PDB file of C-alpha atoms and ligand atoms in Angstrom:
ATOM      1  CA  MET J  11       0.218   0.077  -0.104  1.00  0.00           C
ATOM      2  CA  ASP J  12       1.316   3.711  -0.728  1.00  0.00           C
ATOM      3  CA  ARG J  13       1.945   6.052   1.901  1.00  0.00           C
ATOM      4  CA  ALA J  14      -1.027   8.176   1.266  1.00  0.00           C
ATOM      5  CA  ALA J  15      -3.545   4.932   1.440  1.00  0.00           C
ATOM      6  CA  GLU J  16      -2.190   3.864   4.536  1.00  0.00           C
ATOM      7  CA  LEU J  17      -2.123   7.359   6.569  1.00  0.00           C
ATOM      8  CA  ALA J  18      -5.627   7.661   4.488  1.00  0.00           C
ATOM      9  CA  GLU J  19      -6.402   4.239   6.278  1.00  0.00           C
ATOM     10  CA  ASN J  20      -5.001   4.765   9.561  1.00  0.00           C
ATOM     11  CA  LEU J  21      -6.485   7.985  10.386  1.00  0.00           C
ATOM     12  CA  ALA J  22     -10.062   6.660   9.557  1.00  0.00           C
ATOM     13  CA  ASP J  23      -9.318   4.006  11.883  1.00  0.00           C
ATOM     14  CA  VAL J  24      -8.382   6.577  14.591  1.00  0.00           C
ATOM     15  CA  ARG J  25     -11.650   8.700  14.081  1.00  0.00           C
ATOM     16  CA  ARG J  26     -13.759   5.582  14.140  1.00  0.00           C
ATOM     17  CA  ARG J  27     -12.248   4.940  17.479  1.00  0.00           C
ATOM     18  CA  VAL J  28     -12.712   8.417  18.879  1.00  0.00           C
ATOM     19  CA  ALA J  29     -16.245   8.196  17.689  1.00  0.00           C
ATOM     20  CA  GLU J  30     -16.969   5.311  19.288  1.00  0.00           C
ATOM     21  CA  ALA J  31     -15.544   6.392  22.389  1.00  0.00           C
ATOM     22  CA  GLU J  32     -17.627   9.725  22.436  1.00  0.00           C
ATOM     23  CA  ALA J  33     -20.580   7.247  21.706  1.00  0.00           C
ATOM     24  CA  ALA J  34     -19.987   5.636  24.534  1.00  0.00           C
ATOM     25  CA  ALA J  35     -19.092   8.507  26.724  1.00  0.00           C
ATOM     26  CA  GLY J  36     -22.897   9.980  26.055  1.00  0.00           C
ATOM     27  CA  ARG J  37     -20.898  12.378  24.715  1.00  0.00           C
ATOM     28  CA  PRO J  38     -21.994  14.613  21.330  1.00  0.00           C
ATOM     29  CA  ALA J  39     -20.426  13.566  17.905  1.00  0.00           C
ATOM     30  CA  GLY J  40     -17.618  15.528  17.220  1.00  0.00           C
ATOM     31  CA  SER J  41     -16.841  17.081  20.798  1.00  0.00           C
ATOM     32  CA  VAL J  42     -13.210  15.743  20.652  1.00  0.00           C
ATOM     33  CA  HIS J  43     -10.527  16.853  18.245  1.00  0.00           C
ATOM     34  CA  LEU J  44      -7.855  14.599  17.092  1.00  0.00           C
ATOM     35  CA  VAL J  45      -4.113  15.830  17.630  1.00  0.00           C
ATOM     36  CA  VAL J  46      -2.340  13.903  15.062  1.00  0.00           C
ATOM     37  CA  VAL J  47       1.313  13.565  16.133  1.00  0.00           C
ATOM     38  CA  THR J  48       4.065  13.118  13.676  1.00  0.00           C
ATOM     39  CA  LYS J  49       7.486  14.029  15.359  1.00  0.00           C
ATOM     40  CA  THR J  50       9.910  11.957  13.672  1.00  0.00           C
ATOM     41  CA  PHE J  51       8.160  11.635  10.467  1.00  0.00           C
ATOM     42  CA  PRO J  52       8.877  13.864   7.442  1.00  0.00           C
ATOM     43  CA  ALA J  53       7.010  17.051   6.340  1.00  0.00           C
ATOM     44  CA  GLU J  54       5.619  14.549   3.162  1.00  0.00           C
ATOM     45  CA  ASP J  55       3.605  12.676   5.713  1.00  0.00           C
ATOM     46  CA  VAL J  56       2.065  15.843   7.277  1.00  0.00           C
ATOM     47  CA  ARG J  57       1.117  17.199   3.876  1.00  0.00           C
ATOM     48  CA  LEU J  58      -0.612  13.873   3.265  1.00  0.00           C
ATOM     49  CA  LEU J  59      -2.382  13.936   6.262  1.00  0.00           C
ATOM     50  CA  ALA J  60      -3.232  17.452   5.749  1.00  0.00           C
ATOM     51  CA  GLY J  61      -4.669  16.203   2.162  1.00  0.00           C
ATOM     52  CA  CYS J  62      -7.283  13.576   4.604  1.00  0.00           C
ATOM     53  CA  GLY J  63      -8.774  16.496   6.150  1.00  0.00           C
ATOM     54  CA  ALA J  64      -6.383  16.279   9.423  1.00  0.00           C
ATOM     55  CA  THR J  65      -6.152  20.159  10.471  1.00  0.00           C
ATOM     56  CA  ASP J  66      -4.106  19.642  13.829  1.00  0.00           C
ATOM     57  CA  VAL J  67      -0.452  18.584  13.852  1.00  0.00           C
ATOM     58  CA  GLY J  68       1.435  17.807  16.864  1.00  0.00           C
ATOM     59  CA  GLU J  69       5.315  17.870  17.272  1.00  0.00           C
ATOM     60  CA  SER J  70       7.379  18.044  20.192  1.00  0.00           C
ATOM     61  CA  ARG J  71      11.422  18.422  19.509  1.00  0.00           C
ATOM     62  CA  GLU J  72      13.518  21.223  17.982  1.00  0.00           C
ATOM     63  CA  PRO J  73      14.673  21.942  15.451  1.00  0.00           C
ATOM     64  CA  GLU J  74      12.628  19.519  13.642  1.00  0.00           C
ATOM     65  CA  ALA J  75       9.681  20.438  14.756  1.00  0.00           C
ATOM     66  CA  GLY J  76      10.131  24.251  13.606  1.00  0.00           C
ATOM     67  CA  LEU J  77      11.642  23.297   9.751  1.00  0.00           C
ATOM     68  CA  LYS J  78       8.967  21.067   9.453  1.00  0.00           C
ATOM     69  CA  ALA J  79       6.097  23.635  10.202  1.00  0.00           C
ATOM     70  CA  ARG J  80       7.811  26.111   8.103  1.00  0.00           C
ATOM     71  CA  ALA J  81       8.336  23.458   5.407  1.00  0.00           C
ATOM     72  CA  CYS J  82       4.359  23.101   5.619  1.00  0.00           C
ATOM     73  CA  ALA J  83       3.198  26.719   6.038  1.00  0.00           C
ATOM     74  CA  ASP J  84       1.206  26.681   3.053  1.00  0.00           C
ATOM     75  CA  LEU J  85      -1.250  24.000   4.503  1.00  0.00           C
ATOM     76  CA  PRO J  86      -4.125  25.304   6.947  1.00  0.00           C
ATOM     77  CA  LEU J  87      -2.737  23.670  10.050  1.00  0.00           C
ATOM     78  CA  ARG J  88      -3.254  24.246  13.700  1.00  0.00           C
ATOM     79  CA  TRP J  89       0.267  23.216  15.156  1.00  0.00           C
ATOM     80  CA  HIS J  90       0.476  22.183  18.584  1.00  0.00           C
ATOM     81  CA  GLN J  91       4.038  21.748  20.588  1.00  0.00           C
ATOM     82  CA  VAL J  92       3.349  18.259  22.735  1.00  0.00           C
ATOM     83  CA  GLY J  93       6.142  17.580  24.760  1.00  0.00           C
ATOM     84  CA  GLN J  94       8.919  18.973  26.689  1.00  0.00           C
ATOM     85  CA  VAL J  95      10.137  22.260  26.547  1.00  0.00           C
ATOM     86  CA  GLN J  96      13.429  23.325  27.328  1.00  0.00           C
ATOM     87  CA  THR J  97      13.539  26.735  28.730  1.00  0.00           C
ATOM     88  CA  LYS J  98      16.241  27.958  26.281  1.00  0.00           C
ATOM     89  CA  LYS J  99      14.001  26.707  23.303  1.00  0.00           C
ATOM     90  CA  ALA J 100      10.599  28.368  24.322  1.00  0.00           C
ATOM     91  CA  ALA J 101      11.658  30.947  21.497  1.00  0.00           C
ATOM     92  CA  ALA J 102      11.815  28.972  19.145  1.00  0.00           C
ATOM     93  CA  VAL J 103       8.428  26.875  19.666  1.00  0.00           C
ATOM     94  CA  ALA J 104       6.885  30.381  20.147  1.00  0.00           C
ATOM     95  CA  ALA J 105       7.653  30.816  16.832  1.00  0.00           C
ATOM     96  CA  TRP J 106       5.855  28.251  14.909  1.00  0.00           C
ATOM     97  CA  ALA J 107       3.548  26.289  17.719  1.00  0.00           C
ATOM     98  CA  ASP J 108      -0.419  27.776  17.842  1.00  0.00           C
ATOM     99  CA  VAL J 109      -0.661  25.926  21.045  1.00  0.00           C
ATOM    100  CA  VAL J 110       1.834  24.501  23.797  1.00  0.00           C
ATOM    101  CA  HIS J 111       0.020  21.596  25.807  1.00  0.00           C
ATOM    102  CA  SER J 112       3.297  21.042  28.091  1.00  0.00           C
ATOM    103  CA  ALA J 113       4.025  24.855  30.538  1.00  0.00           C
ATOM    104  CA  ASP J 114       5.175  23.234  33.740  1.00  0.00           C
ATOM    105  CA  ARG J 115       7.224  26.018  35.263  1.00  0.00           C
ATOM    106  CA  GLU J 116       6.616  29.210  35.488  1.00  0.00           C
ATOM    107  CA  ARG J 117      10.121  30.139  33.656  1.00  0.00           C
ATOM    108  CA  LEU J 118       9.215  28.548  31.187  1.00  0.00           C
ATOM    109  CA  VAL J 119       5.737  30.620  31.084  1.00  0.00           C
ATOM    110  CA  ALA J 120       8.257  33.858  31.111  1.00  0.00           C
ATOM    111  CA  ALA J 121      10.185  32.436  28.402  1.00  0.00           C
ATOM    112  CA  LEU J 122       7.404  31.497  26.232  1.00  0.00           C
ATOM    113  CA  ALA J 123       5.894  35.103  26.638  1.00  0.00           C
ATOM    114  CA  ARG J 124       9.020  36.555  25.975  1.00  0.00           C
ATOM    115  CA  GLY J 125       9.548  34.643  22.503  1.00  0.00           C
ATOM    116  CA  HIS J 126       6.160  35.183  21.421  1.00  0.00           C
ATOM    117  CA  ALA J 127       6.412  39.051  21.714  1.00  0.00           C
ATOM    118  CA  ARG J 128       9.924  38.362  19.438  1.00  0.00           C
ATOM    119  CA  SER J 129       8.446  36.980  17.135  1.00  0.00           C
ATOM    120  CA  VAL J 130       5.557  39.601  16.378  1.00  0.00           C
ATOM    121  CA  GLU J 131       8.273  42.254  16.797  1.00  0.00           C
ATOM    122  CA  GLU J 132       9.824  40.325  14.115  1.00  0.00           C
ATOM    123  CA  GLY J 133       6.818  39.862  11.438  1.00  0.00           C
ATOM    124  CA  LEU J 134       6.820  36.040  12.248  1.00  0.00           C
ATOM    125  CA  ARG J 135       3.782  36.252  14.053  1.00  0.00           C
ATOM    126  CA  PRO J 136       0.797  38.888  12.978  1.00  0.00           C
ATOM    127  CA  GLU J 137       0.156  41.351  14.980  1.00  0.00           C
ATOM    128  CA  GLY J 138      -2.233  40.392  17.968  1.00  0.00           C
ATOM    129  CA  HIS J 139      -1.440  36.682  17.280  1.00  0.00           C
ATOM    130  CA  VAL J 140      -2.331  35.143  21.086  1.00  0.00           C
ATOM    131  CA  LEU J 141      -0.234  31.838  21.962  1.00  0.00           C
ATOM    132  CA  ASP J 142      -2.356  29.262  23.178  1.00  0.00           C
ATOM    133  CA  VAL J 143      -1.141  27.978  26.482  1.00  0.00           C
ATOM    134  CA  LEU J 144      -2.369  24.530  28.303  1.00  0.00           C
ATOM    135  CA  VAL J 145      -0.785  23.703  31.720  1.00  0.00           C
ATOM    136  CA  GLN J 146       0.507  20.294  31.868  1.00  0.00           C
ATOM    137  CA  VAL J 147      -0.514  18.195  34.857  1.00  0.00           C
ATOM    138  CA  ASP J 148       1.604  15.427  36.258  1.00  0.00           C
ATOM    139  CA  LEU J 149      -0.413  12.551  37.416  1.00  0.00           C
ATOM    140  CA  ALA J 150       2.214  10.293  39.098  1.00  0.00           C
ATOM    141  CA  ASP J 151       1.539   9.110  42.836  1.00  0.00           C
ATOM    142  CA  ASP J 152       4.166  11.530  44.698  1.00  0.00           C
ATOM    143  CA  GLU J 153       6.454   8.168  45.392  1.00  0.00           C
ATOM    144  CA  ASP J 154       6.318   7.533  41.336  1.00  0.00           C
ATOM    145  CA  ARG J 155       6.915  11.020  39.989  1.00  0.00           C
ATOM    146  CA  ASP J 156       9.296  11.426  37.444  1.00  0.00           C
ATOM    147  CA  PRO J 157      11.047  15.280  37.236  1.00  0.00           C
ATOM    148  CA  GLY J 158      12.437  14.531  33.673  1.00  0.00           C
ATOM    149  CA  ARG J 159       8.714  13.586  32.394  1.00  0.00           C
ATOM    150  CA  GLY J 160       7.407  16.931  32.759  1.00  0.00           C
ATOM    151  CA  GLY J 161       4.702  18.083  34.628  1.00  0.00           C
ATOM    152  CA  ALA J 162       3.516  20.211  37.489  1.00  0.00           C
ATOM    153  CA  ALA J 163       2.390  19.030  40.716  1.00  0.00           C
ATOM    154  CA  VAL J 164      -1.176  19.017  40.985  1.00  0.00           C
ATOM    155  CA  GLY J 165      -0.594  21.817  43.812  1.00  0.00           C
ATOM    156  CA  ASP J 166       1.125  23.781  41.894  1.00  0.00           C
ATOM    157  CA  VAL J 167      -1.543  24.471  38.799  1.00  0.00           C
ATOM    158  CA  PRO J 168      -3.348  27.256  40.215  1.00  0.00           C
ATOM    159  CA  ALA J 169      -0.446  29.457  40.524  1.00  0.00           C
ATOM    160  CA  LEU J 170       0.988  28.102  36.683  1.00  0.00           C
ATOM    161  CA  ALA J 171      -2.186  28.674  35.409  1.00  0.00           C
ATOM    162  CA  GLU J 172      -2.709  32.060  36.831  1.00  0.00           C
ATOM    163  CA  ALA J 173       1.231  33.056  35.542  1.00  0.00           C
ATOM    164  CA  VAL J 174      -0.166  32.048  32.060  1.00  0.00           C
ATOM    165  CA  ALA J 175      -3.569  34.253  32.210  1.00  0.00           C
ATOM    166  CA  ALA J 176      -1.448  37.034  33.240  1.00  0.00           C
ATOM    167  CA  SER J 177       0.668  36.586  30.692  1.00  0.00           C
ATOM    168  CA  GLU J 178       0.810  39.454  27.691  1.00  0.00           C
ATOM    169  CA  GLY J 179      -0.120  37.234  24.150  1.00  0.00           C
ATOM    170  CA  LEU J 180      -0.553  34.028  26.211  1.00  0.00           C
ATOM    171  CA  ARG J 181      -3.960  32.923  26.560  1.00  0.00           C
ATOM    172  CA  LEU J 182      -4.612  29.947  29.037  1.00  0.00           C
ATOM    173  CA  ALA J 183      -6.736  27.218  27.094  1.00  0.00           C
ATOM    174  CA  GLY J 184      -6.512  24.434  29.606  1.00  0.00           C
ATOM    175  CA  VAL J 185      -4.365  21.695  30.899  1.00  0.00           C
ATOM    176  CA  MET J 186      -2.481  18.678  29.403  1.00  0.00           C
ATOM    177  CA  ALA J 187      -1.351  15.166  31.073  1.00  0.00           C
ATOM    178  CA  VAL J 188      -0.005  11.920  30.123  1.00  0.00           C
ATOM    179  CA  ALA J 189      -0.798   8.887  31.904  1.00  0.00           C
ATOM    180  CA  PRO J 190       1.965   7.727  33.848  1.00  0.00           C
ATOM    181  CA  ALA J 191       3.540   4.229  32.661  1.00  0.00           C
ATOM    182  CA  GLY J 192       2.139   0.904  33.881  1.00  0.00           C
ATOM    183  CA  VAL J 193      -0.962   1.977  35.564  1.00  0.00           C
ATOM    184  CA  ASP J 194      -4.528   1.800  35.037  1.00  0.00           C
ATOM    185  CA  PRO J 195      -4.937   5.583  32.896  1.00  0.00           C
ATOM    186  CA  ARG J 196      -8.698   5.791  34.244  1.00  0.00           C
ATOM    187  CA  GLY J 197      -7.860   6.834  37.650  1.00  0.00           C
ATOM    188  CA  PRO J 198      -4.928   9.597  36.430  1.00  0.00           C
ATOM    189  CA  PHE J 199      -7.082  10.776  33.499  1.00  0.00           C
ATOM    190  CA  GLU J 200     -10.107  11.067  36.519  1.00  0.00           C
ATOM    191  CA  ARG J 201      -7.489  13.169  38.212  1.00  0.00           C
ATOM    192  CA  LEU J 202      -7.182  15.721  35.746  1.00  0.00           C
ATOM    193  CA  ALA J 203     -10.489  16.247  34.858  1.00  0.00           C
ATOM    194  CA  GLN J 204     -10.633  17.548  38.296  1.00  0.00           C
ATOM    195  CA  VAL J 205      -7.689  19.268  38.162  1.00  0.00           C
ATOM    196  CA  ALA J 206      -9.301  20.334  35.136  1.00  0.00           C
ATOM    197  CA  ALA J 207     -12.373  21.655  36.635  1.00  0.00           C
ATOM    198  CA  ARG J 208     -10.900  23.655  39.545  1.00  0.00           C
ATOM    199  CA  VAL J 209      -9.011  25.843  36.585  1.00  0.00           C
ATOM    200  CA  ARG J 210     -12.156  26.369  34.924  1.00  0.00           C
ATOM    201  CA  ALA J 211     -13.850  27.828  38.013  1.00  0.00           C
ATOM    202  CA  GLU J 212     -11.440  30.452  38.283  1.00  0.00           C
ATOM    203  CA  HIS J 213     -10.781  30.637  34.205  1.00  0.00           C
ATOM    204  CA  PRO J 214     -13.949  30.013  32.598  1.00  0.00           C
ATOM    205  CA  GLY J 215     -12.471  30.046  29.266  1.00  0.00           C
ATOM    206  CA  ALA J 216      -9.642  27.318  30.093  1.00  0.00           C
ATOM    207  CA  ALA J 217     -12.236  24.475  28.465  1.00  0.00           C
ATOM    208  CA  VAL J 218      -8.927  22.325  26.563  1.00  0.00           C
ATOM    209  CA  VAL J 219      -8.317  19.199  28.147  1.00  0.00           C
ATOM    210  CA  SER J 220      -5.283  17.205  26.580  1.00  0.00           C
ATOM    211  CA  ALA J 221      -4.986  13.523  26.856  1.00  0.00           C
ATOM    212  CA  GLY J 222      -5.089  10.291  25.731  1.00  0.00           C
ATOM    213  CA  MET J 223      -3.106   9.022  23.077  1.00  0.00           C
ATOM    214  CA  SER J 224      -2.969   5.526  20.533  1.00  0.00           C
ATOM    215  CA  GLY J 225      -2.920   3.146  23.553  1.00  0.00           C
ATOM    216  CA  ASP J 226      -5.149   4.971  25.876  1.00  0.00           C
ATOM    217  CA  LEU J 227      -7.312   7.350  23.950  1.00  0.00           C
ATOM    218  CA  GLU J 228     -10.484   5.456  25.024  1.00  0.00           C
ATOM    219  CA  GLU J 229     -10.380   5.866  28.412  1.00  0.00           C
ATOM    220  CA  ALA J 230      -9.178   9.686  28.150  1.00  0.00           C
ATOM    221  CA  VAL J 231     -12.639  10.399  26.216  1.00  0.00           C
ATOM    222  CA  VAL J 232     -14.145   8.968  28.995  1.00  0.00           C
ATOM    223  CA  ALA J 233     -12.944  10.770  31.266  1.00  0.00           C
ATOM    224  CA  GLY J 234     -13.717  14.267  29.420  1.00  0.00           C
ATOM    225  CA  ALA J 235     -10.609  14.698  27.423  1.00  0.00           C
ATOM    226  CA  THR J 236     -11.822  17.319  24.881  1.00  0.00           C
ATOM    227  CA  HIS J 237      -8.372  16.761  22.443  1.00  0.00           C
ATOM    228  CA  VAL J 238      -6.044  13.366  22.357  1.00  0.00           C
ATOM    229  CA  ARG J 239      -2.984  13.398  20.813  1.00  0.00           C
ATOM    230  CA  VAL J 240      -2.523  10.350  18.623  1.00  0.00           C
ATOM    231  CA  GLY J 241       0.780   9.597  16.835  1.00  0.00           C
ATOM    232  CA  ARG J 242       2.002   5.865  16.660  1.00  0.00           C
ATOM    233  CA  ALA J 243      -1.858   4.539  15.714  1.00  0.00           C
ATOM    234  CA  VAL J 244      -1.901   6.897  12.306  1.00  0.00           C
ATOM    235  CA  LEU J 245       1.957   7.340  11.303  1.00  0.00           C
ATOM    236  CA  GLY J 246       3.223   3.875  12.713  1.00  0.00           C
ATOM    237  CA  ALA J 247       5.888   2.929  15.128  1.00  0.00           C
ATOM    238  CA  ARG J 248       8.598   5.583  15.573  1.00  0.00           C
ATOM    239  CA  PRO J 249      12.415   4.863  16.296  1.00  0.00           C
ATOM    240  CA  PRO J 250      12.854   5.172  19.737  1.00  0.00           C
ATOM    241  CA  ILE J 251      13.798   8.185  20.981  1.00  0.00           C
ATOM    242  CA  VAL J 252      17.381   8.380  23.034  1.00  0.00           C
TER     243      VAL J 252
HETATM  244  C1  PLP Y 323       4.825  11.445  21.307  1.00  0.00           C
HETATM  245  C2  PLP Y 323       3.477  11.862  22.214  1.00  0.00           C
HETATM  246  C3  PLP Y 323       2.059  11.953  21.809  1.00  0.00           C
HETATM  247  C4  PLP Y 323       2.003  10.590  20.344  1.00  0.00           C
HETATM  248  O1  PLP Y 323       2.189   9.251  21.272  1.00  0.00           O
HETATM  249  P1  PLP Y 323       1.277   7.903  20.999  1.00  0.00           P
HETATM  250  O2  PLP Y 323       1.868   7.028  21.666  1.00  0.00           O
HETATM  251  O3  PLP Y 323       2.325   7.756  19.155  1.00  0.00           O
HETATM  252  O4  PLP Y 323       0.365   8.176  20.250  1.00  0.00           O
HETATM  253  C5  PLP Y 323       1.142  12.519  22.515  1.00  0.00           C
HETATM  254  N1  PLP Y 323       1.689  12.536  23.278  1.00  0.00           N
HETATM  255  C6  PLP Y 323       2.743  13.528  23.964  1.00  0.00           C
HETATM  256  C7  PLP Y 323       3.453  14.587  24.535  1.00  0.00           C
HETATM  257  C8  PLP Y 323       4.135  12.948  23.374  1.00  0.00           C
HETATM  258  O5  PLP Y 323       5.357  13.145  23.166  1.00  0.00           O
END
């Protein structure tokens, strides 16, 4: 099968999974947005996906992400940064991303705001452009917490959400999480839903709940995810990232 047909078929399968999960959860059809995570795959795949009607793509590493976004600048796509961001890479990310899913510390929020302001000054972004930012939540139990994986402790989320909301050029769009490895994701996704509700109580516009990947999107949709981030189920296996 050629790559275009393979991607079209995989994308249709994932859309069917999302639709079935929406129905099973009693949620309206189309209430969950699909972000196709294209990290490690070439710009040509992004182009083929756009041709199949994909509207949102996710990337995670510089400089690959920025190069790919620029190579695909002619396509009507919304670009999501889904992985951890080093503070020194924040400006590079703010130059191409429409949504950053992984704000997990105040220093990074400040660096994104500075980088975004500069990209507007330099004309890379139109005047008035706003960068959507999600606060990434670490859902691991205290003893399992891995500081390398990213995510703010649940107790730190309100202050971080406030920091995003108060930043010029940034818009607090909601929360995001990756389920901890090796545990039933339902408990963590429920915990995320509670964190999301608390954030919305303070910031009613922060409606995004980004959760669920190839292996656990059904559980995430049941728990109220508004966005799922799916890579392998659409693009196939990735070479391991080291
Ligand atoms: C790579 C990645 C995904 C996609 O994961 P798959 O298992 O390939 O669906 C989703 N979210 C984040 C943060 C990622 O880094």
